[in-house]
Amino acid sequence: MKGWIGVFGVALLASGLAQQTVTLRAWTIGPEDASRTRATNLVEAAEELNRILEAEKAPYRVRVETSFETTSWDNYHRRLLLAFQSGQAPDIVQTTHVDIGAYAEGGYIVPLEEYLGRYRTFQDVTPALWSAVTYRGKRYGVPQDTEARPLYFNKPLLAKLGWSSSQIAGLAQAIREGRFTWEDLIRVGQEAVQKGVVRPGYAYWHRPVNGPDFYQFYYACGGTLQNPQTGKLVLDRTALGCMYGLLGRLVQTGVMTRNLLGMTWDNWHNTVSSGQVLFASAGTWTWAQWATQYYAKDHGGYEYLWQTFGFALQPAVRPGGKPVTLSQPQAYLVTAASRNKELAVRLLSLVTQPKYDAKHALGSAHLPILRTTYVLPEVRSDRFLQSVRYKLDYTTYQAMSPDWGVYADAVFRGISAVESGQLSPEAAVDLVAKDLGAKLGDRVEVR
């Protein structure tokens, strides 16, 4: 297991007797180095908690054991499920908000409503983020971070196409106002290939594996993922056909390579960050990854990134339409197996402070969860965070349902079939609708 283990323990002496030590275990995950604060912030918050317990003359202190995974999400989810099913789960797990529905239905995590009102720090969480951790009317998690997923564009490559500096500087606003759409991106991408500015298939890249980002296309096409009244998943055939049609056109026009899916993330990041791709959809955290792990690390870091890349929302499908982005908030969850649930929430109340929120946001290029974090001097002076903050006004989320994995896998199989040329967009929609109907029955609304 590739990862990191940190342990913090205090057993103070009082009148010559050792204090009782309560151990809390927390499992976390993220890109290597950039998001390690998901674990280390808990360690620092434990130090703060022990000082408070000492002042309160409490008969115990807290020992926190944290693990930080840098392996794949699939491996992490398997590890979590095995721990849940064997009764060996830690006290706290950090994962995506999408997992809450399945874990809540499985009885693996507990709602936190009875605890959250006791701590003032939770009141500062951006209100919309509470909805992302609420399942069937109950809050099951404490938001840990959030993000947006920009469209990155390569400024030197646009300049080679003859774009002026003002045109390049104005691209993000043009996308925001619906004046530069996906059809415009395809047109510019084709021109870049025809003029030899990029290789065929290198004008636009989306992520190389299954994941949340694809639903930006679906939302841009007017799709809905979940019925807010019933909680059932929704498959909008028209929106899905629009999405598959767009992805198919990106390949058919030579703008995007047919061999993108299945590429390793390291290859993807190194190719894009080294300036070989004109447009690419990624995350805000990618900015920090490129600066600390990939090509930019040895070529000027953040200075190189600012010189090379701009970032915008994901374009609208039609002129005048609304551009989008997508967020997948991370959250700390308290497990049903924990014997110290109230103490775990108290620890989370301390880690939910601007000083920890800012440290994580600045180091990982994720967005703060607290409203007051944005007014801290170090955050106010961070050019990137301030530049991408507005994207949350355009954000969308995945559905939070125990059936989400089945739904997402079916939609992704359709993506693979369309991009490989095996199925037309219409045939792929039919296949996905039939597949979901068979597997989910009336738990999905096909419209």
Coordinates of C-alpha atoms in Angstrom, one line a residue:
M1 CA 0.0 0.0 0.0
K2 CA 1.5 3.3 -1.1
G3 CA 0.7 5.9 1.6
W4 CA 1.7 7.6 4.7
I5 CA 1.0 6.9 8.4
G6 CA 1.1 9.6 11.0
V7 CA 0.5 9.1 14.7
F8 CA 0.0 11.7 17.4
G9 CA -0.5 10.6 21.0
V10 CA -0.4 12.4 24.3
A11 CA -0.5 10.7 27.7
L12 CA 0.0 13.5 30.2
L13 CA 0.9 12.8 33.8
A14 CA -1.4 14.1 36.6
S15 CA -0.4 13.6 40.2
G16 CA 2.0 10.9 39.0
L17 CA -0.7 8.9 37.2
A18 CA -0.9 8.5 33.4
Q19 CA -4.0 10.0 31.7
Q20 CA -6.3 7.6 29.9
T21 CA -5.6 7.7 26.1
V22 CA -8.4 7.5 23.6
T23 CA -7.3 6.5 20.1
L24 CA -9.1 7.8 17.1
R25 CA -8.3 6.3 13.7
A26 CA -8.8 8.2 10.5
W27 CA -8.4 7.1 6.9
T28 CA -7.8 9.7 4.1
I29 CA -6.9 9.7 0.4
G30 CA -5.7 12.2 -2.2
P31 CA -3.1 13.0 -4.8
E32 CA 0.4 12.5 -3.5
D33 CA 1.7 15.4 -1.4
A34 CA -0.8 18.0 -2.6
S35 CA -3.7 16.8 -0.4
R36 CA -1.7 15.3 2.5
T37 CA -3.3 18.0 4.7
R38 CA -6.4 15.9 4.8
A39 CA -4.5 13.8 7.3
T40 CA -2.0 16.2 8.8
N41 CA -4.7 18.7 9.7
L42 CA -6.3 16.1 11.8
V43 CA -3.0 15.6 13.6
E44 CA -2.6 19.3 14.3
A45 CA -6.3 19.6 15.4
A46 CA -5.6 16.7 17.9
E47 CA -2.9 18.7 19.5
E48 CA -5.3 21.6 19.9
L49 CA -8.0 19.3 21.3
N50 CA -5.5 17.9 23.9
R51 CA -4.7 21.4 25.1
I52 CA -8.5 22.1 25.5
L53 CA -8.9 18.8 27.4
E54 CA -6.0 19.7 29.6
A55 CA -7.6 23.0 30.4
E56 CA -10.9 21.3 31.1
K57 CA -9.0 18.9 33.4
A58 CA -10.5 16.0 31.5
P59 CA -9.3 12.5 32.6
Y60 CA -8.2 11.5 29.1
R61 CA -6.3 12.7 26.1
V62 CA -6.6 11.9 22.4
R63 CA -4.3 9.8 20.2
V64 CA -4.9 10.2 16.5
E65 CA -3.7 7.6 14.0
T66 CA -4.1 8.8 10.4
S67 CA -3.4 7.0 7.1
F68 CA -3.0 8.9 3.8
E69 CA -3.6 6.8 0.7
T70 CA -2.1 7.7 -2.7
T71 CA -3.3 4.6 -4.5
S72 CA -6.4 4.6 -6.7
W73 CA -9.9 5.4 -5.5
D74 CA -11.0 1.9 -6.5
N75 CA -8.4 0.4 -4.1
Y76 CA -9.4 2.8 -1.4
H77 CA -13.1 2.0 -1.8
R78 CA -12.4 -1.8 -1.6
R79 CA -10.3 -1.2 1.5
L80 CA -13.2 0.8 3.1
L81 CA -15.8 -1.8 2.2
L82 CA -13.7 -4.6 3.6
A83 CA -13.2 -2.7 6.8
F84 CA -16.9 -1.9 7.1
Q85 CA -18.0 -5.4 6.5
S86 CA -15.5 -6.9 8.9
G87 CA -16.2 -4.5 11.7
Q88 CA -12.7 -3.1 11.5
A89 CA -13.5 0.4 10.2
P90 CA -11.7 3.4 11.6
D91 CA -13.5 6.2 13.5
I92 CA -13.3 8.7 10.7
V93 CA -13.1 8.2 6.9
Q94 CA -12.6 10.9 4.3
T95 CA -14.3 10.2 1.0
T96 CA -16.4 11.8 -1.7
H97 CA -19.9 13.0 -1.0
V98 CA -21.2 10.6 -3.6
D99 CA -20.4 7.6 -1.3
I100 CA -22.7 8.8 1.5
G101 CA -25.9 7.3 0.1
A102 CA -24.4 3.8 -0.3
Y103 CA -22.6 3.9 3.1
A104 CA -25.7 5.3 4.9
E105 CA -28.0 2.6 3.4
G106 CA -25.4 0.0 4.4
G107 CA -25.5 1.2 8.0
Y108 CA -21.7 1.9 7.9
I109 CA -21.8 5.6 8.8
V110 CA -24.0 7.6 11.2
P111 CA -26.0 10.9 10.8
L112 CA -24.3 13.8 12.7
E113 CA -27.3 16.0 13.3
E114 CA -27.3 15.5 17.1
Y115 CA -23.6 16.7 17.3
L116 CA -23.3 19.4 14.7
G117 CA -25.3 22.0 16.6
R118 CA -22.9 21.9 19.5
Y119 CA -20.0 23.5 17.7
R120 CA -19.9 27.0 16.4
T121 CA -17.3 26.3 13.7
F122 CA -19.7 24.2 11.7
Q123 CA -21.9 27.3 11.2
D124 CA -19.3 28.9 9.0
V125 CA -19.4 26.1 6.4
T126 CA -20.7 27.3 3.0
P127 CA -24.4 26.4 3.2
A128 CA -24.5 24.7 -0.3
L129 CA -21.9 22.2 0.9
W130 CA -24.2 20.9 3.6
S131 CA -26.7 19.8 0.9
A132 CA -23.9 17.8 -0.7
V133 CA -23.5 15.7 2.5
T134 CA -27.2 15.4 3.2
Y135 CA -29.0 12.1 2.5
R136 CA -32.7 11.6 3.1
G137 CA -32.8 14.8 5.1
K138 CA -29.9 14.0 7.4
R139 CA -26.3 15.3 7.4
Y140 CA -23.9 12.4 7.4
G141 CA -20.6 14.2 6.9
V142 CA -18.5 17.3 7.6
P143 CA -17.4 18.9 4.3
Q144 CA -13.6 18.7 4.0
D145 CA -13.0 20.5 0.7
T146 CA -14.6 21.3 -2.6
E147 CA -13.3 22.1 -6.1
A148 CA -14.3 23.1 -9.6
R149 CA -13.3 21.5 -12.9
P150 CA -12.0 24.1 -15.3
L151 CA -11.3 24.0 -19.0
Y152 CA -7.6 24.7 -19.3
F153 CA -6.3 26.3 -22.5
N154 CA -2.7 26.6 -23.7
K155 CA -1.9 30.3 -24.3
P156 CA 1.3 29.9 -26.4
L157 CA -0.6 27.4 -28.7
L158 CA -3.4 29.9 -29.2
A159 CA -0.9 32.6 -29.9
K160 CA 0.6 30.3 -32.6
L161 CA -2.9 30.2 -34.2
G162 CA -2.8 33.9 -34.5
W163 CA -4.8 34.9 -31.4
S164 CA -3.9 38.3 -29.9
S165 CA -3.1 38.6 -26.3
S166 CA -6.4 40.3 -25.7
Q167 CA -8.3 37.5 -27.4
I168 CA -6.5 35.0 -25.2
A169 CA -7.1 37.0 -22.1
G170 CA -10.8 37.3 -22.9
L171 CA -11.5 33.7 -23.6
A172 CA -12.6 32.8 -20.1
Q173 CA -15.1 35.6 -20.1
A174 CA -16.4 34.7 -23.6
I175 CA -17.1 31.2 -22.3
R176 CA -18.7 32.5 -19.2
E177 CA -21.1 34.6 -21.3
G178 CA -21.9 31.7 -23.6
R179 CA -20.2 33.4 -26.6
F180 CA -17.6 30.6 -27.0
T181 CA -19.3 27.2 -27.1
W182 CA -18.2 23.6 -27.7
E183 CA -18.7 24.0 -31.4
D184 CA -16.3 26.9 -31.3
L185 CA -13.8 24.8 -29.5
I186 CA -14.1 22.1 -32.1
R187 CA -13.6 24.7 -34.9
V188 CA -10.5 26.1 -33.2
G189 CA -9.3 22.6 -32.5
Q190 CA -9.6 21.6 -36.1
E191 CA -7.7 24.7 -37.2
A192 CA -4.9 23.9 -34.7
V193 CA -4.6 20.4 -36.2
Q194 CA -4.8 21.6 -39.8
K195 CA -2.0 24.2 -39.2
G196 CA 0.2 21.7 -37.4
V197 CA 0.0 23.6 -34.1
V198 CA -0.9 20.3 -32.4
R199 CA -0.9 16.7 -33.5
P200 CA -4.1 15.1 -34.7
G201 CA -6.2 14.2 -31.6
Y202 CA -4.3 16.6 -29.4
A203 CA -6.6 19.7 -29.6
Y204 CA -8.8 18.6 -26.7
W205 CA -8.5 16.0 -23.9
H206 CA -10.9 15.0 -21.2
R207 CA -10.0 12.6 -18.3
P208 CA -8.7 9.2 -19.5
V209 CA -10.7 7.1 -17.1
N210 CA -14.2 6.9 -15.7
G211 CA -15.1 9.7 -13.3
P212 CA -17.3 12.6 -12.4
D213 CA -16.1 15.1 -15.1
F214 CA -18.2 13.5 -17.9
Y215 CA -21.4 14.8 -16.3
Q216 CA -20.4 18.3 -17.1
F217 CA -21.3 17.5 -20.7
Y218 CA -24.6 15.9 -19.6
Y219 CA -25.5 19.0 -17.5
A220 CA -24.5 21.3 -20.3
C221 CA -26.9 19.4 -22.5
G222 CA -29.7 20.1 -20.0
G223 CA -29.7 16.8 -18.2
T224 CA -31.0 15.9 -14.7
L225 CA -29.4 13.1 -12.6
Q226 CA -31.7 12.7 -9.7
N227 CA -35.4 13.4 -8.8
P228 CA -35.2 15.6 -5.7
Q229 CA -38.7 14.4 -4.5
T230 CA -38.2 10.7 -4.8
G231 CA -34.4 10.4 -4.7
K232 CA -34.5 8.2 -7.8
L233 CA -31.9 8.4 -10.5
V234 CA -32.9 10.1 -13.7
L235 CA -31.7 9.2 -17.2
D236 CA -32.6 12.0 -19.7
R237 CA -32.3 10.3 -23.1
T238 CA -32.2 13.7 -25.0
A239 CA -29.4 15.0 -22.8
L240 CA -27.4 11.8 -22.9
G241 CA -27.7 11.7 -26.7
C242 CA -26.5 15.3 -26.9
M243 CA -23.5 14.4 -24.6
Y244 CA -22.6 11.3 -26.7
G245 CA -23.0 13.3 -29.9
L246 CA -20.6 15.9 -28.7
L247 CA -18.0 13.3 -27.5
G248 CA -18.3 11.5 -30.8
R249 CA -17.8 14.7 -32.8
L250 CA -14.7 15.5 -30.8
V251 CA -13.2 12.2 -32.0
Q252 CA -14.6 12.2 -35.6
T253 CA -13.3 15.8 -36.3
G254 CA -9.8 14.8 -35.2
V255 CA -9.9 17.2 -32.3
M256 CA -9.6 14.4 -29.7
T257 CA -7.7 11.1 -30.0
R258 CA -9.7 7.9 -30.1
N259 CA -7.1 6.3 -27.8
L260 CA -7.6 8.7 -24.9
L261 CA -9.6 6.3 -22.7
G262 CA -7.3 3.9 -20.9
M263 CA -4.3 6.3 -20.9
T264 CA -2.4 6.4 -17.6
W265 CA -2.9 9.6 -15.5
D266 CA 0.9 10.2 -15.5
N267 CA 1.0 10.1 -19.2
W268 CA -2.0 12.4 -19.4
H269 CA -0.7 15.0 -17.0
N270 CA 2.8 15.0 -18.5
T271 CA 1.5 15.4 -22.0
V272 CA -0.9 18.2 -21.1
S273 CA 1.3 20.1 -18.7
S274 CA 4.3 20.0 -21.1
G275 CA 2.2 22.0 -23.7
Q276 CA 1.2 19.4 -26.2
V277 CA -2.6 19.7 -25.9
L278 CA -4.5 22.9 -26.7
F279 CA -7.6 22.4 -24.4
A280 CA -8.0 20.0 -21.5
S281 CA -10.7 19.5 -18.9
A282 CA -9.3 18.9 -15.4
G283 CA -9.7 20.0 -11.8
T284 CA -8.6 23.0 -9.8
W285 CA -6.3 20.7 -7.8
T286 CA -4.6 19.8 -11.1
W287 CA -2.9 23.2 -10.9
A288 CA -1.0 22.1 -7.8
Q289 CA -0.3 18.7 -9.2
W290 CA 1.3 20.1 -12.3
A291 CA 3.4 22.5 -10.3
T292 CA 4.6 19.9 -7.8
Q293 CA 4.6 16.6 -9.5
Y294 CA 4.7 16.9 -13.3
Y295 CA 6.4 18.9 -16.1
A296 CA 6.0 22.3 -14.4
K297 CA 7.9 21.1 -11.3
D298 CA 11.2 21.4 -13.2
H299 CA 10.3 24.2 -15.5
G300 CA 9.4 27.1 -13.3
G301 CA 6.6 25.7 -11.2
Y302 CA 3.7 28.1 -10.8
E303 CA 5.3 30.8 -12.8
Y304 CA 5.5 28.5 -15.8
L305 CA 1.8 27.6 -15.3
W306 CA 0.7 31.2 -15.3
Q307 CA 2.7 31.9 -18.5
T308 CA 1.3 28.8 -20.2
F309 CA -2.3 28.1 -19.1
G310 CA -5.5 30.0 -18.8
F311 CA -8.6 28.4 -17.3
A312 CA -12.4 28.8 -17.8
L313 CA -15.7 27.1 -17.3
Q314 CA -16.7 24.2 -19.4
P315 CA -18.4 25.8 -22.4
A316 CA -22.1 25.9 -23.2
V317 CA -23.4 23.6 -25.9
R318 CA -25.3 26.3 -27.7
P319 CA -24.6 30.1 -28.1
G320 CA -26.0 32.0 -25.2
G321 CA -26.3 28.8 -23.1
K322 CA -25.0 28.5 -19.6
P323 CA -21.5 27.1 -19.1
V324 CA -20.9 24.6 -16.2
T325 CA -18.4 23.0 -14.0
L326 CA -18.7 20.2 -11.5
S327 CA -17.7 19.8 -7.9
Q328 CA -17.2 16.7 -5.9
P329 CA -16.9 17.8 -2.3
Q330 CA -14.8 15.6 0.0
A331 CA -16.2 14.9 3.5
Y332 CA -15.2 13.4 6.8
L333 CA -17.6 10.7 7.9
V334 CA -18.0 9.1 11.3
T335 CA -18.4 5.4 11.1
A336 CA -21.0 3.3 12.9
A337 CA -18.2 1.1 14.3
S338 CA -16.6 4.0 16.2
R339 CA -16.8 3.8 19.9
N340 CA -16.1 7.5 20.3
K341 CA -18.4 9.2 17.9
E342 CA -18.9 12.4 19.9
L343 CA -15.2 12.8 20.4
A344 CA -14.6 12.2 16.7
V345 CA -17.1 15.0 15.9
R346 CA -15.3 17.3 18.4
L347 CA -12.1 16.7 16.6
L348 CA -13.8 17.5 13.3
S349 CA -15.1 20.7 14.8
L350 CA -11.6 21.8 15.4
V351 CA -10.3 20.9 12.0
T352 CA -13.2 22.9 10.5
Q353 CA -11.4 26.2 11.2
P354 CA -10.0 28.7 8.7
K355 CA -6.4 28.1 9.5
Y356 CA -6.7 24.4 8.6
D357 CA -9.0 25.1 5.7
A358 CA -6.6 27.7 4.2
K359 CA -3.5 25.4 4.7
H360 CA -5.3 22.6 2.7
A361 CA -6.6 25.0 0.0
L362 CA -3.3 26.8 -0.6
G363 CA -1.3 23.5 -0.7
S364 CA -3.7 21.5 -2.9
A365 CA -5.5 24.1 -5.0
H366 CA -8.9 22.9 -3.7
L367 CA -11.4 25.5 -2.7
P368 CA -12.1 26.4 0.9
I369 CA -15.2 25.2 2.6
L370 CA -15.5 28.1 5.0
R371 CA -16.8 31.5 4.1
T372 CA -14.3 33.2 6.4
T373 CA -11.3 31.5 4.9
Y374 CA -11.5 33.6 1.8
V375 CA -10.8 36.8 3.9
L376 CA -7.6 35.5 5.4
P377 CA -4.6 37.5 4.0
E378 CA -2.8 34.4 2.6
V379 CA -6.0 33.3 0.8
R380 CA -6.9 36.8 -0.4
S381 CA -3.4 37.1 -2.0
D382 CA -3.6 33.7 -3.7
R383 CA -4.2 34.6 -7.3
F384 CA -5.4 31.1 -8.4
L385 CA -8.0 30.6 -5.6
Q386 CA -9.4 34.0 -6.1
S387 CA -9.5 33.5 -9.9
V388 CA -11.5 30.3 -9.8
R389 CA -13.8 31.1 -6.9
Y390 CA -16.6 32.3 -9.2
K391 CA -16.9 28.9 -10.8
L392 CA -18.8 27.6 -7.8
D393 CA -21.7 29.8 -9.0
Y394 CA -21.9 27.5 -12.0
T395 CA -21.2 24.2 -10.3
T396 CA -23.1 20.9 -10.4
Y397 CA -22.9 17.7 -8.5
Q398 CA -23.2 14.0 -9.1
A399 CA -26.2 12.1 -7.7
M400 CA -26.0 10.7 -4.2
S401 CA -27.6 7.3 -4.5
P402 CA -26.7 3.8 -3.5
D403 CA -27.2 2.9 -7.2
W404 CA -24.9 5.6 -8.5
G405 CA -22.1 3.2 -9.3
V406 CA -24.3 1.1 -11.5
Y407 CA -25.6 4.2 -13.3
A408 CA -22.1 5.7 -13.8
D409 CA -20.6 2.5 -15.1
A410 CA -23.4 2.1 -17.7
V411 CA -23.0 5.7 -18.9
F412 CA -19.3 5.2 -19.1
R413 CA -19.6 2.1 -21.2
G414 CA -21.7 4.2 -23.6
I415 CA -18.9 6.8 -23.7
S416 CA -16.3 4.2 -24.5
A417 CA -18.5 2.7 -27.3
V418 CA -19.2 6.1 -28.9
E419 CA -15.6 7.3 -28.8
S420 CA -14.2 4.0 -30.1
G421 CA -16.7 4.1 -33.0
Q422 CA -18.4 0.9 -32.0
L423 CA -21.9 2.6 -31.5
S424 CA -23.6 5.7 -32.7
P425 CA -24.8 8.1 -30.0
E426 CA -28.4 7.0 -30.6
A427 CA -27.5 3.3 -30.2
A428 CA -25.4 4.0 -27.1
V429 CA -28.4 5.8 -25.5
D430 CA -30.6 2.8 -26.2
L431 CA -28.1 0.4 -24.8
V432 CA -27.6 2.4 -21.6
A433 CA -31.4 2.9 -21.1
K434 CA -32.0 -0.8 -21.5
D435 CA -29.1 -1.8 -19.2
L436 CA -30.2 0.5 -16.4
G437 CA -33.8 -0.5 -16.8
A438 CA -32.8 -4.2 -16.4
K439 CA -30.5 -3.6 -13.4
L440 CA -32.3 -0.8 -11.5
G441 CA -35.9 -1.3 -12.5
D442 CA -38.1 1.4 -11.1
R443 CA -35.2 2.9 -9.1
V444 CA -34.3 4.9 -12.3
E445 CA -36.6 7.2 -14.2
V446 CA -35.8 7.0 -17.9
R447 CA -37.3 10.1 -19.6

